[in-house]
XYZ file of C-alpha atoms in Angstrom:
521
model
C 0.054 -0.040 -0.135
C 1.361 3.421 -0.973
C 2.158 5.494 2.079
C 0.310 8.846 2.313
C 2.161 11.969 1.215
C 3.199 14.266 3.963
C 0.813 17.242 4.956
C 2.308 20.553 4.941
C 2.516 22.220 8.086
C 0.428 25.209 6.927
C -2.484 24.081 4.873
C -5.986 25.906 4.652
C -9.246 23.731 4.368
C -10.191 25.021 1.010
C -8.622 27.307 -1.559
C -11.235 28.839 -4.050
C -9.971 30.342 -7.204
C -11.974 33.188 -8.647
C -13.693 36.026 -6.667
C -16.865 36.305 -8.945
C -20.214 35.412 -7.460
C -19.835 31.815 -7.518
C -16.408 31.911 -5.741
C -17.564 34.538 -3.224
C -20.755 32.651 -2.170
C -18.975 29.106 -1.691
C -16.049 30.745 0.311
C -18.565 32.566 2.459
C -20.539 29.224 3.127
C -17.373 27.246 3.990
C -15.868 29.914 6.256
C -19.371 30.366 8.079
C -19.049 26.565 8.615
C -15.972 26.924 10.534
C -13.301 26.135 7.866
C -10.210 28.024 6.995
C -10.625 29.393 3.256
C -8.500 31.480 1.100
C -10.132 32.911 -1.757
C -7.484 33.796 -5.025
C -8.417 36.463 -7.384
C -6.020 37.690 -10.218
C -7.663 40.978 -10.531
C -6.494 43.857 -8.258
C -8.972 44.832 -5.763
C -9.512 48.340 -7.160
C -10.144 46.865 -10.767
C -13.520 47.636 -12.276
C -15.496 44.626 -13.046
C -17.682 45.567 -15.633
C -19.403 42.043 -16.241
C -22.222 40.884 -18.458
C -24.863 39.555 -15.890
C -27.648 41.632 -14.793
C -30.583 39.210 -14.164
C -31.257 37.390 -10.811
C -33.794 34.658 -10.941
C -36.229 33.566 -8.318
C -34.268 30.502 -7.236
C -31.150 32.189 -6.818
C -32.866 34.810 -4.765
C -34.144 32.048 -2.563
C -30.696 30.746 -2.002
C -29.690 34.266 -1.164
C -32.473 34.765 1.147
C -30.971 31.459 3.053
C -27.982 33.583 3.754
C -29.908 36.759 4.738
C -28.870 38.808 1.442
C -32.028 38.862 -0.728
C -33.990 41.652 0.546
C -30.785 43.844 0.494
C -30.125 42.810 -3.034
C -33.882 43.460 -4.260
C -33.571 47.044 -3.016
C -30.547 47.770 -5.510
C -32.483 46.865 -8.502
C -35.838 46.705 -10.346
C -38.057 43.540 -10.184
C -39.715 42.510 -13.730
C -42.901 40.492 -13.142
C -43.942 40.379 -16.663
C -41.515 39.463 -19.753
C -42.774 40.715 -23.151
C -40.756 38.840 -25.756
C -40.749 38.656 -29.392
C -43.892 38.100 -31.438
C -45.893 39.543 -28.813
C -45.588 37.098 -26.126
C -45.939 38.035 -22.654
C -45.142 35.683 -19.727
C -46.106 36.572 -16.229
C -43.751 35.592 -13.516
C -46.400 36.085 -10.884
C -47.471 32.443 -11.283
C -44.274 31.150 -9.589
C -44.805 29.757 -6.061
C -42.225 31.876 -4.400
C -41.333 35.056 -2.323
C -39.628 36.368 -5.392
C -42.156 35.995 -8.415
C -39.926 38.098 -10.718
C -36.636 38.406 -12.423
C -34.438 41.060 -10.545
C -32.562 43.381 -12.831
C -29.358 44.556 -11.114
C -25.684 44.785 -12.126
C -23.634 41.877 -11.238
C -21.229 44.164 -9.058
C -24.062 44.621 -6.572
C -24.400 40.886 -6.062
C -20.690 40.755 -5.712
C -20.648 43.416 -3.262
C -23.052 41.734 -0.822
C -21.243 38.405 -1.224
C -17.900 39.775 -0.812
C -19.036 41.592 2.373
C -20.246 38.161 3.670
C -17.290 36.382 2.861
C -15.004 38.767 4.858
C -17.215 38.878 7.877
C -17.143 34.945 7.996
C -13.205 35.104 8.103
C -12.432 34.438 4.390
C -8.970 35.338 3.404
C -9.391 37.196 -0.011
C -6.107 37.731 -1.925
C -6.526 40.026 -4.821
C -3.565 40.487 -7.399
C -2.747 36.836 -6.766
C -2.714 34.817 -10.023
C -2.701 30.783 -10.174
C -0.041 29.612 -12.441
C 0.226 25.910 -11.534
C -1.619 23.263 -9.564
C -0.581 19.988 -8.369
C -2.361 17.410 -6.036
C -1.679 14.264 -4.233
C -3.824 11.999 -1.985
C -3.587 14.666 0.876
C -3.213 18.002 -0.413
C -3.492 20.467 -3.293
C -0.478 22.696 -4.016
C -1.191 26.065 -5.687
C 1.683 28.079 -7.273
C 0.741 31.701 -7.349
C 2.076 34.884 -9.154
C 1.886 37.733 -6.754
C 4.426 40.696 -6.473
C 6.555 37.736 -5.220
C 6.064 34.016 -6.016
C 4.201 32.272 -3.481
C 2.584 28.632 -2.792
C -0.493 27.812 -1.237
C -1.474 24.351 0.189
C -5.064 23.239 0.662
C -7.066 20.235 1.409
C -9.399 20.962 -1.461
C -9.726 23.286 -4.326
C -12.710 24.953 -6.006
C -11.979 26.339 -9.263
C -14.547 29.281 -10.173
C -12.227 31.152 -12.342
C -14.437 31.585 -15.222
C -14.380 30.424 -18.971
C -10.753 30.549 -19.420
C -9.940 28.549 -16.064
C -6.562 27.893 -15.235
C -7.738 25.158 -12.687
C -9.653 23.394 -15.479
C -6.404 23.773 -17.725
C -4.065 22.657 -15.026
C -6.312 19.418 -14.602
C -6.048 18.801 -18.239
C -9.908 18.704 -18.376
C -11.483 19.324 -21.963
C -14.165 21.942 -22.590
C -16.039 20.583 -25.465
C -18.634 22.723 -27.242
C -18.932 25.452 -29.986
C -19.697 29.041 -30.665
C -23.462 29.796 -30.703
C -23.403 33.348 -32.190
C -20.508 35.406 -33.148
C -19.813 39.096 -33.187
C -22.275 40.252 -30.772
C -21.972 43.794 -29.705
C -22.140 44.488 -25.811
C -22.087 48.145 -24.325
C -23.235 50.150 -21.447
C -24.871 53.473 -22.885
C -27.399 55.970 -21.882
C -30.753 56.608 -23.821
C -32.444 59.807 -24.572
C -35.873 57.866 -24.880
C -36.495 55.178 -22.562
C -38.247 52.236 -23.753
C -41.760 51.883 -22.664
C -41.171 48.485 -20.991
C -38.400 47.732 -18.675
C -36.944 45.204 -20.823
C -36.656 46.133 -24.588
C -36.207 42.863 -26.800
C -37.064 42.026 -30.383
C -35.612 40.612 -33.404
C -36.251 41.924 -36.997
C -34.826 40.232 -40.127
C -31.185 39.655 -39.787
C -30.955 41.760 -36.509
C -31.560 41.242 -32.631
C -31.229 43.761 -29.855
C -32.022 43.946 -26.105
C -31.858 46.786 -23.787
C -32.151 46.627 -19.874
C -31.784 49.444 -17.400
C -29.466 49.377 -14.474
C -31.621 52.070 -12.591
C -28.855 54.714 -12.459
C -29.433 56.162 -16.071
C -27.165 53.349 -17.578
C -28.600 50.641 -20.062
C -27.076 47.269 -20.857
C -27.296 46.964 -24.727
C -26.740 43.816 -26.604
C -27.092 43.547 -30.292
C -26.202 41.133 -33.235
C -26.451 41.228 -36.840
C -26.614 37.991 -38.851
C -24.482 39.392 -41.684
C -21.572 40.526 -39.481
C -18.344 38.629 -40.022
C -16.249 40.764 -37.462
C -13.933 38.835 -35.142
C -13.981 39.717 -31.401
C -10.884 41.645 -31.785
C -12.162 43.962 -34.506
C -12.910 47.579 -33.488
C -16.444 48.479 -32.633
C -18.176 51.906 -32.314
C -21.480 53.274 -31.013
C -22.505 53.741 -34.789
C -22.550 50.349 -35.549
C -24.507 49.505 -32.282
C -27.088 51.986 -32.854
C -27.751 50.758 -36.455
C -28.103 47.259 -35.546
C -30.485 48.433 -32.717
C -32.636 50.282 -35.092
C -32.925 47.507 -37.400
C -34.072 45.276 -34.526
C -36.262 47.594 -32.307
C -37.211 50.153 -34.927
C -35.476 52.649 -32.912
C -32.058 53.227 -31.173
C -34.011 55.153 -28.361
C -31.551 57.879 -28.652
C -28.530 55.868 -27.675
C -25.488 58.017 -26.600
C -22.384 57.964 -24.333
C -21.133 54.626 -24.164
C -18.901 54.040 -21.230
C -17.589 50.882 -22.582
C -18.397 48.769 -25.663
C -17.034 45.415 -26.999
C -17.465 42.510 -29.301
C -17.962 39.156 -28.081
C -19.091 35.475 -29.013
C -21.280 33.203 -27.167
C -20.263 29.460 -26.731
C -21.903 26.400 -25.529
C -19.480 24.379 -23.503
C -19.428 21.905 -20.712
C -16.489 20.134 -19.001
C -17.470 16.439 -18.618
C -16.555 16.076 -14.972
C -17.046 18.572 -12.267
C -14.685 16.870 -9.830
C -11.037 15.535 -10.323
C -9.832 14.297 -7.011
C -9.653 16.827 -4.522
C -10.375 19.735 -7.064
C -13.932 20.701 -8.119
C -15.160 23.196 -10.938
C -18.103 25.475 -10.660
C -19.718 28.374 -12.632
C -18.305 29.325 -16.057
C -15.235 27.080 -15.256
C -17.492 24.025 -15.497
C -20.062 25.295 -18.154
C -20.859 28.375 -20.399
C -23.568 29.114 -22.610
C -25.421 31.907 -24.757
C -26.739 34.986 -22.515
C -30.438 34.071 -23.441
C -32.394 33.634 -20.529
C -29.808 35.600 -18.264
C -29.028 31.935 -16.521
C -25.206 31.996 -16.381
C -24.430 33.728 -13.084
C -27.683 32.200 -11.680
C -26.495 28.578 -12.398
C -22.863 29.344 -11.002
C -24.415 30.505 -7.725
C -26.471 27.417 -7.525
C -23.475 25.200 -8.111
C -21.824 26.905 -5.368
C -24.885 26.258 -2.969
C -25.004 22.523 -3.880
C -21.362 22.116 -3.512
C -20.580 24.244 -0.225
C -22.599 22.273 2.422
C -21.242 18.951 0.866
C -17.604 20.096 1.094
C -18.162 21.338 4.820
C -19.875 18.163 5.721
C -17.042 16.166 4.519
C -14.290 18.141 5.807
C -16.045 18.374 9.236
C -16.772 14.722 9.531
C -20.525 14.982 9.556
C -21.037 12.874 6.383
C -21.630 8.920 6.684
C -19.960 8.692 3.387
C -18.037 11.768 2.405
C -16.452 10.535 -0.966
C -20.145 9.579 -2.136
C -21.569 12.929 -0.810
C -18.845 14.687 -2.919
C -19.386 12.863 -5.917
C -23.188 13.808 -5.721
C -22.031 16.998 -6.863
C -21.331 15.855 -10.122
C -24.230 13.823 -10.298
C -26.598 16.544 -9.459
C -25.351 19.567 -10.961
C -23.751 18.332 -14.443
C -27.180 17.489 -15.742
C -28.503 20.750 -14.812
C -25.568 22.469 -16.709
C -26.384 20.394 -19.656
C -30.183 21.470 -19.350
C -29.190 25.106 -19.189
C -26.932 24.951 -22.156
C -29.722 23.368 -24.218
C -32.395 25.796 -23.110
C -30.300 28.941 -23.559
C -29.098 27.576 -27.027
C -32.872 26.924 -28.110
C -33.827 30.465 -26.766
C -31.029 31.989 -28.839
C -31.839 30.092 -31.909
C -35.475 31.033 -31.619
C -34.767 34.802 -31.012
C -32.502 34.969 -34.111
C -34.326 33.319 -36.889
C -34.258 35.398 -39.973
C -36.270 33.756 -42.833
C -39.948 34.808 -43.118
C -41.051 31.184 -42.607
C -39.196 30.572 -39.550
C -40.272 33.805 -38.240
C -43.924 32.854 -38.945
C -43.539 29.524 -37.270
C -42.003 31.392 -33.994
C -45.001 33.655 -34.054
C -47.446 30.716 -34.118
C -45.604 28.858 -31.417
C -45.551 31.993 -29.198
C -49.396 32.353 -29.676
C -49.816 28.911 -28.691
C -47.495 29.114 -25.397
C -49.476 32.408 -24.687
C -52.758 30.375 -24.445
C -51.417 27.250 -22.430
C -50.917 28.520 -18.740
C -49.299 25.041 -17.640
C -46.790 25.282 -20.549
C -45.959 28.819 -19.487
C -45.546 27.774 -15.956
C -43.044 25.090 -17.129
C -41.189 27.466 -18.968
C -40.800 30.034 -16.393
C -40.089 27.254 -13.778
C -37.032 26.105 -15.527
C -35.515 29.576 -16.457
C -36.215 30.909 -12.855
C -34.561 27.634 -11.371
C -37.910 27.041 -9.195
C -38.327 23.663 -10.971
C -34.758 22.495 -10.779
C -34.637 18.952 -9.121
C -32.218 16.449 -8.375
C -32.691 12.817 -8.696
C -34.068 11.106 -5.322
C -31.448 9.133 -3.569
C -31.905 5.336 -3.828
C -34.736 4.059 -1.395
C -36.245 7.694 -0.978
C -39.467 8.685 -2.642
C -40.400 12.075 -4.020
C -40.393 14.959 -2.890
C -36.864 14.097 -2.159
C -34.426 15.855 -4.539
C -37.073 18.663 -5.004
C -36.833 22.251 -3.985
C -38.514 22.913 -0.506
C -40.848 25.709 -0.661
C -40.175 28.498 1.837
C -42.843 27.382 4.495
C -43.817 29.423 7.381
C -43.272 27.149 10.524
C -43.793 27.975 14.174
C -40.058 28.922 14.439
C -40.167 31.207 11.290
C -39.795 30.990 7.747
C -37.857 27.950 6.495
C -35.467 29.930 4.568
C -34.579 31.948 7.683
C -33.815 28.804 9.318
C -31.492 27.719 6.701
C -29.333 30.613 7.369
C -27.400 28.548 9.924
C -26.089 26.419 7.335
C -27.705 23.313 8.888
C -30.268 20.722 7.905
C -33.718 21.438 9.203
C -35.931 18.785 10.324
C -39.752 19.711 10.299
C -42.114 17.547 12.637
C -45.654 17.810 13.779
C -46.200 20.176 16.710
C -46.333 18.529 20.090
C -44.801 15.209 19.096
C -41.428 14.270 20.695
C -39.004 13.395 17.705
C -35.698 13.065 19.110
C -33.553 11.257 16.578
C -30.121 9.889 17.774
C -28.418 12.343 15.831
C -26.121 15.141 16.419
C -27.195 18.525 17.641
C -24.388 20.161 15.531
C -25.712 20.421 11.902
C -29.496 19.795 12.514
C -31.976 22.522 13.452
C -35.647 21.387 14.434
C -38.767 23.078 13.605
C -42.539 22.174 13.496
C -45.477 22.882 11.372
C -47.880 25.673 12.405
C -50.830 23.420 12.264
C -51.472 20.566 14.539
C -53.106 18.495 11.711
C -49.872 17.932 9.891
C -48.306 14.622 10.492
C -45.532 14.504 7.768
C -41.717 14.852 8.748
C -39.490 16.768 6.077
C -35.680 16.591 6.220
C -34.576 19.877 4.309
C -30.768 19.956 3.211
C -28.814 23.142 3.685
C -29.241 24.152 -0.015
C -32.978 24.213 0.368
C -33.683 20.843 -1.155
C -35.708 17.849 0.318
C -33.483 15.047 1.793
C -36.121 13.034 3.125
C -39.943 13.010 3.814
C -42.549 10.687 5.107
C -46.322 10.956 5.807
C -46.427 9.938 9.361
C -43.235 8.314 10.459
C -42.325 6.595 13.880
C -39.576 8.441 15.914
C -37.197 5.506 14.912
C -37.801 6.202 11.264
C -37.161 9.815 11.824
C -33.805 8.895 13.623
C -32.695 6.638 10.735
C -33.344 9.216 8.030
C -31.389 11.746 10.096
C -28.659 9.525 10.830
C -28.122 8.660 6.913
C -27.125 12.139 6.305
C -25.521 13.188 9.490
C -22.857 11.813 11.796
C -21.673 13.213 15.150
C -18.878 15.738 14.042
C -15.411 15.259 14.872
C -13.127 17.836 16.371
C -11.599 19.847 13.437
C -11.830 19.025 9.781
C -10.847 15.672 8.307
C -9.950 15.464 4.752
C -10.106 12.151 3.398
C -12.725 9.130 3.442
C -12.784 7.422 6.651
C -12.677 3.692 7.111
C -15.758 1.860 8.379
C -14.250 1.307 11.941
C -13.471 5.006 12.319
C -16.912 6.021 11.235
C -18.518 3.834 13.363
C -16.743 5.386 16.349
C -18.279 8.546 15.558
C -21.928 7.373 15.892
C -23.656 6.608 19.094
C -22.439 3.086 19.977
C -21.673 2.748 16.207
C -25.156 2.868 15.175
C -24.931 5.731 12.732
C -21.828 4.290 11.031
C -23.827 1.096 10.092
C -26.681 3.207 8.954
C -24.360 5.273 6.747
C -23.260 2.092 5.138
C -26.866 0.869 4.551
C -27.556 4.199 2.684
C -24.374 3.560 0.575
C -25.667 0.254 -0.488
């Protein structure tokens, strides 16, 4: 048997590469759980971050609500409750069953500002102007070589690469990033308008042109435009005149567009890495998947990756998971299909929006008219784009709604998503019943339904998804369900899979370890 490699004396629990929204959220979560976290960002702290994202969807707002940030973020932007799209199609987000039945329009730097503040408050060591240049891992640690004013080395038990579409972490792992360009030579800018559009979002396509305008609420508008006949490369110069001309073709007016504070040309890719995990290293956000901007799902998908991975990584490192390796592998099992779904959905929206032939535009108009009359179909479309209907496979032996999003129920102890702010599982039981599962107090919060007639018990994961439920379980069944997910935590982080004998010692009289083995089977 190969002897384990020696662990450096100074090693952090997790190093996160990339201080965008995805990296900031996962770093803040891990530090809040009590882990040591270093966040590496190649940009200087003062560098402007003029990014493309501006839409925050309902499910993302729910996840931010579970961190106490949603209401403050909503105050920075403009909620859009009705989407008026091409061919006269209007979709009402009010049908979504959530506290946030809208898409929030706010610049990405507002989301980053709140997540950075939270990360710093939880103890994350953020190192700006530090660039990853190489990465190596053995069975115990990951070594990161950094370029700073002076060369430096960082050692970590695990690494999360959230460093974008040109991810150095992905490159160092040698992972492919297969896919293709969907649309080339799109023009992106922040501009001012003399005449504000009638709707908050102005979007349409006519003939060979497509354009989109959205306000940031401070007098600036994000403009995206594309012309089918353009053959320009990303590096070719672009000016406001080109943007105005394409916008007039698509929308019938450029709304008096002027004073671009920045303007660039870009292309939209559809790409996804085959594996989100390689040993002790994980990929999240644009480092794992990238797609067209249609639907505004890029940042949202990355934040949901982070929320899925953070509690699993914390549980594995803190010794709370009956089978830490299986739990970490479930990140790939749950999030890779979601990334693939977003790629296909956003790609389809892009192709629909940019059809040019009269026959295809007529077919698009017919499809929009049909969708406008079928409310269940509208609800399904909005549920997927908003993330509300994203669900994971139920674990073996578990029945639905396991794997589904948990609605924000009002309980005797408060709203569910307020209770999730501690980063723990939440066990919801009938009021007045004494359910005292043989499970650790650490990592588990208890709550009860507001009405006495409900007999069901529900165990909710830290990311707001149902782990287990039963209509009228016995205390022993509740105990087994909780023990399948939680062990008594060890003192201090652990970094590798524990042998069966050691897991048994963590449970009360070995019972939890045996139950973890049964779940694994």
